[in-house]
mmCIF file of N, CA and C in Angstrom:
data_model
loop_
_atom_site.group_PDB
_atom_site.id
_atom_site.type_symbol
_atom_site.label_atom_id
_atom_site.label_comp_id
_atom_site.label_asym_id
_atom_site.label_seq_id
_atom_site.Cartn_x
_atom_site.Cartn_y
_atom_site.Cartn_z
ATOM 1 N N UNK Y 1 -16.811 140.461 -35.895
ATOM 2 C CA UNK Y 1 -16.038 139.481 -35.141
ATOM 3 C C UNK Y 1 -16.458 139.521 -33.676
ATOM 4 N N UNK Y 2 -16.489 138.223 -33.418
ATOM 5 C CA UNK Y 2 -16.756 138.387 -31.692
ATOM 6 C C UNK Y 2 -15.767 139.176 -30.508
ATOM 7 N N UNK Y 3 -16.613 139.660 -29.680
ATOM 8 C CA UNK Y 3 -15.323 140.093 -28.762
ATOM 9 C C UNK Y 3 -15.697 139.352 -27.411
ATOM 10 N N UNK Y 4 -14.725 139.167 -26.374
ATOM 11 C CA UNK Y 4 -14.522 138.345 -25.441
ATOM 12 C C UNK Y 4 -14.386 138.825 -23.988
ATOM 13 N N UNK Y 5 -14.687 139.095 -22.915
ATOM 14 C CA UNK Y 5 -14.603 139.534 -21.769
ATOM 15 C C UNK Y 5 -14.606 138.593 -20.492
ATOM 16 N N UNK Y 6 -13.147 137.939 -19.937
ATOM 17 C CA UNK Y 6 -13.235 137.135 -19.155
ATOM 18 C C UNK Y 6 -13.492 138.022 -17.836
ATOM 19 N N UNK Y 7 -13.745 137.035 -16.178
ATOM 20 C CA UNK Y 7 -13.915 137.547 -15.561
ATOM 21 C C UNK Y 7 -13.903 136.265 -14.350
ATOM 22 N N UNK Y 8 -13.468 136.532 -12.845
ATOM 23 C CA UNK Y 8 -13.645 134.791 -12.040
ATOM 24 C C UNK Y 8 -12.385 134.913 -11.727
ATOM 25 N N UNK Y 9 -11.233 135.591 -11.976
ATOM 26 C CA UNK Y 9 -10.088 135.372 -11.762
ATOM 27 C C UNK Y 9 -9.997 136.135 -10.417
ATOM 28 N N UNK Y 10 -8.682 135.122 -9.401
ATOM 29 C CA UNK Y 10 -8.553 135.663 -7.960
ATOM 30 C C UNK Y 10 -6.993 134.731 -7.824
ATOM 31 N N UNK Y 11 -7.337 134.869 -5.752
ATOM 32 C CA UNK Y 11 -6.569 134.221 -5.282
ATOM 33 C C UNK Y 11 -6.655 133.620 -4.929
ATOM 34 N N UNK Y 12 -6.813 132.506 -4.603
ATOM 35 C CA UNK Y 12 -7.472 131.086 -4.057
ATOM 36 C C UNK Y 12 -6.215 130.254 -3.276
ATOM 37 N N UNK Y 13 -6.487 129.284 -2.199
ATOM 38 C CA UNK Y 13 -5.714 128.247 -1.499
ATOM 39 C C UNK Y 13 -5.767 127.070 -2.589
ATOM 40 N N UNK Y 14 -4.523 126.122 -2.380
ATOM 41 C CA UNK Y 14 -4.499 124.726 -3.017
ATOM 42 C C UNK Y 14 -5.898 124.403 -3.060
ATOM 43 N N UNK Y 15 -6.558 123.893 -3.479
ATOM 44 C CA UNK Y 15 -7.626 122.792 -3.256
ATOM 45 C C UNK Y 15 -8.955 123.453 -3.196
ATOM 46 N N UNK Y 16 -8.902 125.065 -3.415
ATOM 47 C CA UNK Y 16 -9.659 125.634 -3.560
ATOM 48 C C UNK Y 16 -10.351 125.693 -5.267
ATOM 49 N N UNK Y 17 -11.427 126.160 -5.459
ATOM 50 C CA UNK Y 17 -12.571 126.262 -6.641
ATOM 51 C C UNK Y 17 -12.547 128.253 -7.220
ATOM 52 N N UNK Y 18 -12.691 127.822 -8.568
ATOM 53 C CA UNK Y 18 -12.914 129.309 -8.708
ATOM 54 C C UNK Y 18 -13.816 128.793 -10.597
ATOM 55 N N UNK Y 19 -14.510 129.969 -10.558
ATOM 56 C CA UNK Y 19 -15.367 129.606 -11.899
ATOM 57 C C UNK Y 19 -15.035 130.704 -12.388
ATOM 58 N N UNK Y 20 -14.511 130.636 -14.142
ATOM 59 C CA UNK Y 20 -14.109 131.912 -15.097
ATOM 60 C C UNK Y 20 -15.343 131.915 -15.503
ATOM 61 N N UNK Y 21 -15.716 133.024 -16.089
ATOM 62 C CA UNK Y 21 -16.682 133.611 -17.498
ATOM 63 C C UNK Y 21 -16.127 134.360 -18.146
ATOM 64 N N UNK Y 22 -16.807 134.072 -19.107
ATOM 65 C CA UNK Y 22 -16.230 134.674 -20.325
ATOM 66 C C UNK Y 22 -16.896 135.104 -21.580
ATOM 67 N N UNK Y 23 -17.211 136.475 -21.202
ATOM 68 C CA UNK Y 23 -18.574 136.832 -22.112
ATOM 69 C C UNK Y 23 -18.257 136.932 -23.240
ATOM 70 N N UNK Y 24 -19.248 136.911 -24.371
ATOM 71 C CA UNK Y 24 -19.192 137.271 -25.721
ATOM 72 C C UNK Y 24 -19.974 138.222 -26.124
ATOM 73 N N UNK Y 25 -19.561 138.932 -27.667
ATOM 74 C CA UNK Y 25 -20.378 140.117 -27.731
ATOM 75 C C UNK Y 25 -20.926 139.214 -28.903
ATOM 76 N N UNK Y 26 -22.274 140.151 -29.608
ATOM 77 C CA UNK Y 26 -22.491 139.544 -31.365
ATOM 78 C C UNK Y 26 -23.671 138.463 -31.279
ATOM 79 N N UNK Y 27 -24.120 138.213 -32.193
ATOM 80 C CA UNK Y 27 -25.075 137.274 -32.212
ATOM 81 C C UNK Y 27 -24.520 136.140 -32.780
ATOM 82 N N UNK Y 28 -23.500 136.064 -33.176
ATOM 83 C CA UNK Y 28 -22.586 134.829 -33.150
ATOM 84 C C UNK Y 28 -22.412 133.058 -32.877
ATOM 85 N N UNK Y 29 -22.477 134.098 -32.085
ATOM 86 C CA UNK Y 29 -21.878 133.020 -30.088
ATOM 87 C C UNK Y 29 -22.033 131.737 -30.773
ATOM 88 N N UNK Y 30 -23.298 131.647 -30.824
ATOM 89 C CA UNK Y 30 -23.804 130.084 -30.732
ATOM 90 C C UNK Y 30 -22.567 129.244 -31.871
ATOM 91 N N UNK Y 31 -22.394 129.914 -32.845
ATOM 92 C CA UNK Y 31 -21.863 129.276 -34.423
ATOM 93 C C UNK Y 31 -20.140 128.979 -33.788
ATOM 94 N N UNK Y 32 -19.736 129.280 -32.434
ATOM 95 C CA UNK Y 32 -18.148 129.517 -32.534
ATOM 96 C C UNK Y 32 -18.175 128.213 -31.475
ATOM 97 N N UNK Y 33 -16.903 127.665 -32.078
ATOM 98 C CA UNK Y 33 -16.310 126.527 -30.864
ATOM 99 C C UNK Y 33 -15.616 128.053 -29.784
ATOM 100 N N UNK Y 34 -15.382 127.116 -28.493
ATOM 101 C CA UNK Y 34 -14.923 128.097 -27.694
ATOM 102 C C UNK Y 34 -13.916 127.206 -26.425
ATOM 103 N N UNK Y 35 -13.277 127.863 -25.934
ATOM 104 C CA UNK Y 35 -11.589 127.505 -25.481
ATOM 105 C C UNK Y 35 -11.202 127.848 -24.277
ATOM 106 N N UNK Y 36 -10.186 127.859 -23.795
ATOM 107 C CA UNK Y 36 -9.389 128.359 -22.702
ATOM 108 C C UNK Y 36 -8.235 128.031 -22.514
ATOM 109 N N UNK Y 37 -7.716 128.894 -22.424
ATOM 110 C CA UNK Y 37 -5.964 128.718 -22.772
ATOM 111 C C UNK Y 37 -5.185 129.310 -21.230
ATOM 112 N N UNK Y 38 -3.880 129.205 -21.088
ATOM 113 C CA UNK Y 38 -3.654 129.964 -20.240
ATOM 114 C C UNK Y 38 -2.289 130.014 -20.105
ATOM 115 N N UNK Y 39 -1.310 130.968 -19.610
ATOM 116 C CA UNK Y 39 0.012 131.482 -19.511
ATOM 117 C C UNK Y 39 0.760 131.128 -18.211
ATOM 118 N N UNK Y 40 1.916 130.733 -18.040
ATOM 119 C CA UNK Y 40 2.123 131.211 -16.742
ATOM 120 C C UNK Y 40 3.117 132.006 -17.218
ATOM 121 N N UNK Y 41 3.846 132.543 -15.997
ATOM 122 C CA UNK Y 41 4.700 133.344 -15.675
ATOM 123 C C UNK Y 41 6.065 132.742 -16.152
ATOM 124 N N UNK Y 42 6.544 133.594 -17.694
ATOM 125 C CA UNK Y 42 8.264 132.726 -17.866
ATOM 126 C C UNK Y 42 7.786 131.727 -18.908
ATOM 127 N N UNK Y 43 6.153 131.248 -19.110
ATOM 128 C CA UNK Y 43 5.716 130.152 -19.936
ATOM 129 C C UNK Y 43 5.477 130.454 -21.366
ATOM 130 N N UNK Y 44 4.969 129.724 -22.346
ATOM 131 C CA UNK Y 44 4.710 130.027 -23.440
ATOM 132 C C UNK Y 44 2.844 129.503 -23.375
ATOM 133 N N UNK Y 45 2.140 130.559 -23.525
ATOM 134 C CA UNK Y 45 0.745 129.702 -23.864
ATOM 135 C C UNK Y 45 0.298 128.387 -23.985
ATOM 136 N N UNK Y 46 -0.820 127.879 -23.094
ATOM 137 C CA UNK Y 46 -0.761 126.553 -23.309
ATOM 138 C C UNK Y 46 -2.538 126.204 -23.400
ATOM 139 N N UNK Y 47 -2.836 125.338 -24.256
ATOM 140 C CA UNK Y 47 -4.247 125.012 -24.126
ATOM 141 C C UNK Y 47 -4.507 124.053 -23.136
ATOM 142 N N UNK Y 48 -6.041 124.530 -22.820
ATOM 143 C CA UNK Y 48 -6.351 124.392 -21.614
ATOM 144 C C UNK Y 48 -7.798 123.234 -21.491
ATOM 145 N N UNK Y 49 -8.663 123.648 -22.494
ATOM 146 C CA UNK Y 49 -10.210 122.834 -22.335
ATOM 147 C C UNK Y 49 -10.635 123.484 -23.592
ATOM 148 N N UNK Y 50 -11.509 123.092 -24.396
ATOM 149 C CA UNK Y 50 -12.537 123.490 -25.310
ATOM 150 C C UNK Y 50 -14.036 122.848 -25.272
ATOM 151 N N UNK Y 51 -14.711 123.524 -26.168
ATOM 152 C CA UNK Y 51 -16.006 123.046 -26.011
ATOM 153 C C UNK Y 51 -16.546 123.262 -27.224
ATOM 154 N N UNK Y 52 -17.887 122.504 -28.037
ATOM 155 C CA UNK Y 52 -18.087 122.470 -29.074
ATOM 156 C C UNK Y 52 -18.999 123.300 -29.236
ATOM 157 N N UNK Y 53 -19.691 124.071 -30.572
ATOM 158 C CA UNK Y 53 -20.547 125.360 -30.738
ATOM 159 C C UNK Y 53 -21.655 124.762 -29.719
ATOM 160 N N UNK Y 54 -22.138 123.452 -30.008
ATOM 161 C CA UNK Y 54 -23.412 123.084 -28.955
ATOM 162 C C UNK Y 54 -23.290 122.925 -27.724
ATOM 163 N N UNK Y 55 -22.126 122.807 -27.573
ATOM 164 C CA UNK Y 55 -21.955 122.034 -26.104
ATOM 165 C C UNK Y 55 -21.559 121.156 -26.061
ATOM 166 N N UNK Y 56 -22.011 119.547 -26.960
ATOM 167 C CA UNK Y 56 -21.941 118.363 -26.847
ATOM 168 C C UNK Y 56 -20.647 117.798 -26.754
ATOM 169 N N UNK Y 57 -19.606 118.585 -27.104
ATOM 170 C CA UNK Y 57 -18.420 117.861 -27.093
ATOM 171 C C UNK Y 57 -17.184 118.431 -26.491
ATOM 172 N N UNK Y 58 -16.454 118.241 -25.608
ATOM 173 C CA UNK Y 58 -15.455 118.840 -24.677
ATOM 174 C C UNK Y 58 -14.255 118.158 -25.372
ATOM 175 N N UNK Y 59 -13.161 118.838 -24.806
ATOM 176 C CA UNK Y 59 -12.001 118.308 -24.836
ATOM 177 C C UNK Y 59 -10.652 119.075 -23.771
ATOM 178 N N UNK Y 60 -9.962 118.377 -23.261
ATOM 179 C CA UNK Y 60 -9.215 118.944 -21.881
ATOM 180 C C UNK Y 60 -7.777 118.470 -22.180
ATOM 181 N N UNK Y 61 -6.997 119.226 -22.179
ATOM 182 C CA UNK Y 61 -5.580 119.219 -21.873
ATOM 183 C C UNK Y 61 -5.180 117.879 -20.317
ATOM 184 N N UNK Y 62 -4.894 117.222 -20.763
ATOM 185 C CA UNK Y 62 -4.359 116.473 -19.848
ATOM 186 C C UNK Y 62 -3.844 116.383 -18.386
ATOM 187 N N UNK Y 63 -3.450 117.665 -18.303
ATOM 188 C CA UNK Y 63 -3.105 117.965 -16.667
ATOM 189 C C UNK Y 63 -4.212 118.479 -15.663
ATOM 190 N N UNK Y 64 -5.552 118.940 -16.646
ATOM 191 C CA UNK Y 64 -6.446 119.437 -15.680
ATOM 192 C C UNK Y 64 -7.571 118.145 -15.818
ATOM 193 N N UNK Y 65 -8.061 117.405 -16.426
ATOM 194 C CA UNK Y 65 -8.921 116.109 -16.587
ATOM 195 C C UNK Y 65 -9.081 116.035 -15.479
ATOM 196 N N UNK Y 66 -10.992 115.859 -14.824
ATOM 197 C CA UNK Y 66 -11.040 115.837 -13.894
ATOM 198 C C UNK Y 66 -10.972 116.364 -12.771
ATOM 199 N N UNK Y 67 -10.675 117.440 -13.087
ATOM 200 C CA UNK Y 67 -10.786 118.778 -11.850
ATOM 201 C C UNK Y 67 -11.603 120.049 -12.723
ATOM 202 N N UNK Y 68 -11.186 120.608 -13.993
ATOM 203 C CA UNK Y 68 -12.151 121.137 -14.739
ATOM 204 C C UNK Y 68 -12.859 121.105 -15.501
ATOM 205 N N UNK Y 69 -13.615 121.680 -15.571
ATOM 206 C CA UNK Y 69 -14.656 121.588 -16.528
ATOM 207 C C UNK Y 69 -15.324 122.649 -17.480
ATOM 208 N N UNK Y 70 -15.400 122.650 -18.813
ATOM 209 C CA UNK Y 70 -15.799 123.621 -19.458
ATOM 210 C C UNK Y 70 -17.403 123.096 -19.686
ATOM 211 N N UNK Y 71 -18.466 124.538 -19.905
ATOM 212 C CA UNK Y 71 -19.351 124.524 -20.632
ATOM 213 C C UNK Y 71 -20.236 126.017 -21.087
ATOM 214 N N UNK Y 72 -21.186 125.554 -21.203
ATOM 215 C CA UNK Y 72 -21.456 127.177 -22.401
ATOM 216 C C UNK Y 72 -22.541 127.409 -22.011
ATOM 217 N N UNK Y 73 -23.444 128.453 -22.318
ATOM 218 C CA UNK Y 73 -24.689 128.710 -22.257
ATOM 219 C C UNK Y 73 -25.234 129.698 -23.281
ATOM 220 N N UNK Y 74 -25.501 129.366 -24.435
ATOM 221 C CA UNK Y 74 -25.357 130.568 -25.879
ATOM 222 C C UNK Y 74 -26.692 131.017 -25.646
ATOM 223 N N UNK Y 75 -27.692 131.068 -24.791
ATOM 224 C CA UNK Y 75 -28.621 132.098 -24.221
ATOM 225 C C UNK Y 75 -27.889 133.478 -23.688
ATOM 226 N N UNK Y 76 -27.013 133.067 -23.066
ATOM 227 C CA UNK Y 76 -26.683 133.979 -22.194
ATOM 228 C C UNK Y 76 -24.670 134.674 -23.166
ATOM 229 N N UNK Y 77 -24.457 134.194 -24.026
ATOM 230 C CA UNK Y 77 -23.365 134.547 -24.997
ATOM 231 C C UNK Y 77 -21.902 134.142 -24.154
ATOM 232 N N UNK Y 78 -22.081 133.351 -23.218
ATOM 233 C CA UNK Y 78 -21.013 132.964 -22.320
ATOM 234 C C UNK Y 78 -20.287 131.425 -21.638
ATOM 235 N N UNK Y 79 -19.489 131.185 -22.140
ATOM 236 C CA UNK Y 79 -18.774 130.491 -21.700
ATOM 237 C C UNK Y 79 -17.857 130.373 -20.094
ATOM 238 N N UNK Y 80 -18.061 129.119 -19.780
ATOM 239 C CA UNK Y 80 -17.296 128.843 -18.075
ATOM 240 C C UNK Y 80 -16.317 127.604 -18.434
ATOM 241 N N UNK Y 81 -15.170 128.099 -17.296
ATOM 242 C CA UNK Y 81 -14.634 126.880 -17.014
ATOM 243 C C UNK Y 81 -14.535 126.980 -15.542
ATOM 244 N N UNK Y 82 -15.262 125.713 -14.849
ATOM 245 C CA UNK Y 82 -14.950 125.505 -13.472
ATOM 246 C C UNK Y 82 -14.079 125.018 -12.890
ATOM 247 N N UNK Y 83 -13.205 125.592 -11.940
ATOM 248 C CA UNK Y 83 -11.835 124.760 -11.786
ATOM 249 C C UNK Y 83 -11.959 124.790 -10.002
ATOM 250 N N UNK Y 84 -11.837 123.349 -10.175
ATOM 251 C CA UNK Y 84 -11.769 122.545 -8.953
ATOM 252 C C UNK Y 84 -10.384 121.962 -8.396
ATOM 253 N N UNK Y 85 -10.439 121.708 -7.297
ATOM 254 C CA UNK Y 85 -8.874 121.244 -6.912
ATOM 255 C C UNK Y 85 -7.637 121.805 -7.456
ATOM 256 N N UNK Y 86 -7.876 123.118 -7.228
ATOM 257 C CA UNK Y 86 -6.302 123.924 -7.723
ATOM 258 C C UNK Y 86 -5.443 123.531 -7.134
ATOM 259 N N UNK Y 87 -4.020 123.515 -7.925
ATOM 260 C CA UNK Y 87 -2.552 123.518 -7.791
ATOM 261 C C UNK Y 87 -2.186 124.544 -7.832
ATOM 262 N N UNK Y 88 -1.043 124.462 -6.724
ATOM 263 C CA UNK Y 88 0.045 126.362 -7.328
ATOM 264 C C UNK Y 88 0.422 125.967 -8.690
ATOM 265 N N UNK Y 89 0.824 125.174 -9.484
ATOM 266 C CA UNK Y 89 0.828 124.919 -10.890
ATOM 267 C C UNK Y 89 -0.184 125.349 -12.316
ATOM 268 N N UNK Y 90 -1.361 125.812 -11.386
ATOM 269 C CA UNK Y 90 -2.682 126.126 -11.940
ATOM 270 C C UNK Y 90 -2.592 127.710 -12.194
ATOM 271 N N UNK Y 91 -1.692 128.520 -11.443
ATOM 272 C CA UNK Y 91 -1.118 129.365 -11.740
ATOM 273 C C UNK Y 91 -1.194 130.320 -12.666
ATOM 274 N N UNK Y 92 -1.431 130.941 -13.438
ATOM 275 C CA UNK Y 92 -1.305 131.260 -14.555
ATOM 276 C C UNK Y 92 -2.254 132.489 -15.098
ATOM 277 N N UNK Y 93 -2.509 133.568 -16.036
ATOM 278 C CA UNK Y 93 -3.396 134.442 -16.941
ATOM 279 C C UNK Y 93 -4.148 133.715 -17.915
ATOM 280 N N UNK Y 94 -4.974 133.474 -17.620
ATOM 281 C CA UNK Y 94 -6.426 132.831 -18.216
ATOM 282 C C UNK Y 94 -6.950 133.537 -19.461
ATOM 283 N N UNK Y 95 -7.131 132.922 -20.483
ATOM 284 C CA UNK Y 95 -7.116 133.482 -21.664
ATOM 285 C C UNK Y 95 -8.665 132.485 -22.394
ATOM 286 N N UNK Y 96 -9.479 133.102 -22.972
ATOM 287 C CA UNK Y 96 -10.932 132.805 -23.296
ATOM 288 C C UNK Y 96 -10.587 133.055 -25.021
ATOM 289 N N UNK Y 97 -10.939 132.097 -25.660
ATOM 290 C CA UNK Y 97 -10.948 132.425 -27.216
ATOM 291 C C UNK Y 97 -11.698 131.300 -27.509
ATOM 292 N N UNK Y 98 -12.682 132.250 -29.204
ATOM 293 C CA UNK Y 98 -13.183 131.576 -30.363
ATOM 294 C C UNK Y 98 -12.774 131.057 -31.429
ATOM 295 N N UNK Y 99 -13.007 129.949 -31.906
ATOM 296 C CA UNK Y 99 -12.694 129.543 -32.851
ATOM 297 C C UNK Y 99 -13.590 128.618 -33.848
ATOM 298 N N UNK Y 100 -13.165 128.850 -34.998
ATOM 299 C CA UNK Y 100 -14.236 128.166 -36.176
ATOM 300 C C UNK Y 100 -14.398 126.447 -35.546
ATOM 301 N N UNK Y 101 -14.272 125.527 -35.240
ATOM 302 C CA UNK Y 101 -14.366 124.464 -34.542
ATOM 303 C C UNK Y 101 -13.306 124.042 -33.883
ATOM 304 N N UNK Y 102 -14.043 122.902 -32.749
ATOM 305 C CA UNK Y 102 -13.456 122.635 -31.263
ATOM 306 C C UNK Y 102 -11.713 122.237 -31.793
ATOM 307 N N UNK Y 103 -11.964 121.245 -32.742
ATOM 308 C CA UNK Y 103 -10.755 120.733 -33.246
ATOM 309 C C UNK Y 103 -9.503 121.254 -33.856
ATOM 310 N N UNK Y 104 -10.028 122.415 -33.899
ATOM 311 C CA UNK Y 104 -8.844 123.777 -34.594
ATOM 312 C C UNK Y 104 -8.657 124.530 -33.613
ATOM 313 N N UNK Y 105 -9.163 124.919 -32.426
ATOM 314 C CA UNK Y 105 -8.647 125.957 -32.100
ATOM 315 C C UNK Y 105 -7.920 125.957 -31.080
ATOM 316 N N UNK Y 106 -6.978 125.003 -30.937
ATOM 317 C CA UNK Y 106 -5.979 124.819 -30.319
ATOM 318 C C UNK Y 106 -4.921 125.540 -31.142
ATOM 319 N N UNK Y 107 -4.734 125.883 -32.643
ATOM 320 C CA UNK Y 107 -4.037 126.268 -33.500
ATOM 321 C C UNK Y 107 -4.760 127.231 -34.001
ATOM 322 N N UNK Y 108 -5.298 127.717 -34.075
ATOM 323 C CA UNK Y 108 -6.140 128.970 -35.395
ATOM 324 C C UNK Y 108 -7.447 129.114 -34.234
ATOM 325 N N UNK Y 109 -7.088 129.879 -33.327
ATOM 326 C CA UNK Y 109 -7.996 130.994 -32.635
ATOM 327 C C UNK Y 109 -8.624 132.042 -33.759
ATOM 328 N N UNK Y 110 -9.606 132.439 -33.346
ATOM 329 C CA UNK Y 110 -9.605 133.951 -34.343
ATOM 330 C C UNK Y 110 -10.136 134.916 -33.493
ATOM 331 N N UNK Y 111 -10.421 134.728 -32.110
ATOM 332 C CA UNK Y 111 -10.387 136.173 -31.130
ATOM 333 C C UNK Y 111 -10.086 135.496 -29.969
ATOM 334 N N UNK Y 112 -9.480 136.831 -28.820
ATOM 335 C CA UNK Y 112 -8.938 136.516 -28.032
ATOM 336 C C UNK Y 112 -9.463 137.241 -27.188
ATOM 337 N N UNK Y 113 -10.052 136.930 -25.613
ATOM 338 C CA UNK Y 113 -10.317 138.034 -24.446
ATOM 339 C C UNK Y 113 -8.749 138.493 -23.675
ATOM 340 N N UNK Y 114 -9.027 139.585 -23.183
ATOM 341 C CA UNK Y 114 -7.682 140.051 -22.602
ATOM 342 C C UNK Y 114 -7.494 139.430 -21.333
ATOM 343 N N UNK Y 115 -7.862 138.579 -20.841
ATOM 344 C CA UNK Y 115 -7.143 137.610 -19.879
ATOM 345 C C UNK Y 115 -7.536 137.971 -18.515
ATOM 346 N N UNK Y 116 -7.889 137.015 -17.317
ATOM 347 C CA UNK Y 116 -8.030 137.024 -15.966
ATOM 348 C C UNK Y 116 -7.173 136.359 -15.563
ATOM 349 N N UNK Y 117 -6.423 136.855 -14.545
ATOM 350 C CA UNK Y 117 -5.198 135.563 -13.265
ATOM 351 C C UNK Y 117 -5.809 135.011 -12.719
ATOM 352 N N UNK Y 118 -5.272 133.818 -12.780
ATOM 353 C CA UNK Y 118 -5.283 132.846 -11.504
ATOM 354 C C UNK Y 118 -4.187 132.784 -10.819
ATOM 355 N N UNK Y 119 -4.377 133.135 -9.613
ATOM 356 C CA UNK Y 119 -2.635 132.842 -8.471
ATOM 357 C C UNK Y 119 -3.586 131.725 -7.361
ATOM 358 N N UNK Y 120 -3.108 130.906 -7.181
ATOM 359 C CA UNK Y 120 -3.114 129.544 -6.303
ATOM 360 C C UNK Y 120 -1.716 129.223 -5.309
ATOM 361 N N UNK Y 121 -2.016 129.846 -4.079
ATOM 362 C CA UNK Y 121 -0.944 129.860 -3.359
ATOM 363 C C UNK Y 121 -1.059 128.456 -2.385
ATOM 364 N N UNK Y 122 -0.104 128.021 -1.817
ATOM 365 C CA UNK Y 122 0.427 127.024 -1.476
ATOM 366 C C UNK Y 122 -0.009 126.552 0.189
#
C-alpha cells in the first residue's frame, strides 16, 4: 500500500501563496488517483481538489476554484496543491490521500498522509 508524506504547511497573511507536497512511497504512484482534503478546527473533514492517475483530469471543491490548483508529477512519486489567495477560512490540517479513481475518492480513500496546517491569519 502506498504511504503518504505531506509537507508546505505554515503561516501565511490573507492573500498570501503556499504550495503542499505530498510524497508517495511504492512504485505505485502512477496507478492511484490522488486528493486533498482538509479539517478545520471544530470541523468535520472536507474535500478539497483531486487529480486523475495521469494528470489529465482535476476536480475542485467549490470554495477554492480558482485560487488552487492541484497537479502531480509520478517521476518524482508526488503530488502538489498550490494555493493562492488564502482566506483565514483556508484555515485548516491538510490531509493528502490515494485513491483507486479521481471519482471515488471523495468517499473510499484507501491511504491517508498524517497531515500539514495551514493557519492564514487575518
Amino acid at each position: 500500500q502506498v504511504q503518504l508524506v505531506e509537507s508546505g504547511g505554515g503561516l501565511v497573511q490573507a492573500g498570501g501563496s503556499l504550495r503542499l507536497s505530498c510524497a508517495a512511497s511504492g512504485r505505485t504512484f502512477s496507478t492511484y488517483a490522488m486528493g486533498w482534503f482538509r479539517q478545520a478546527p471544530g470541523k468535520e473533514r472536507e474535500f478539497v481538489a483531486a487529480i486523475s492517475w495521469s494528470g489529465g483530469g482535476t476536480d475542485y471543491t467549490d470554495s477554492v476554484k480558482g485560487r488552487f490548483t492541484i497537479s502531480r508529477d509520478n517521476a518524482k512519486n508526488t503530488v502538489y496543491l498550490q494555493m493562492n489567495s488564502l482566506k483565514p477560512e483556508d484555515t485548516a490540517v491538510y490531509y493528502c490521500a490515494a485513491g483507486a479513481a479521481m471519482a471515488t475518492i471523495r468517499i473510499n480513500a484507501l491511504a491517508w498522509g498524517q497531515g500539514t496546517l495551514v493557519t492564514v491569519s487575518s
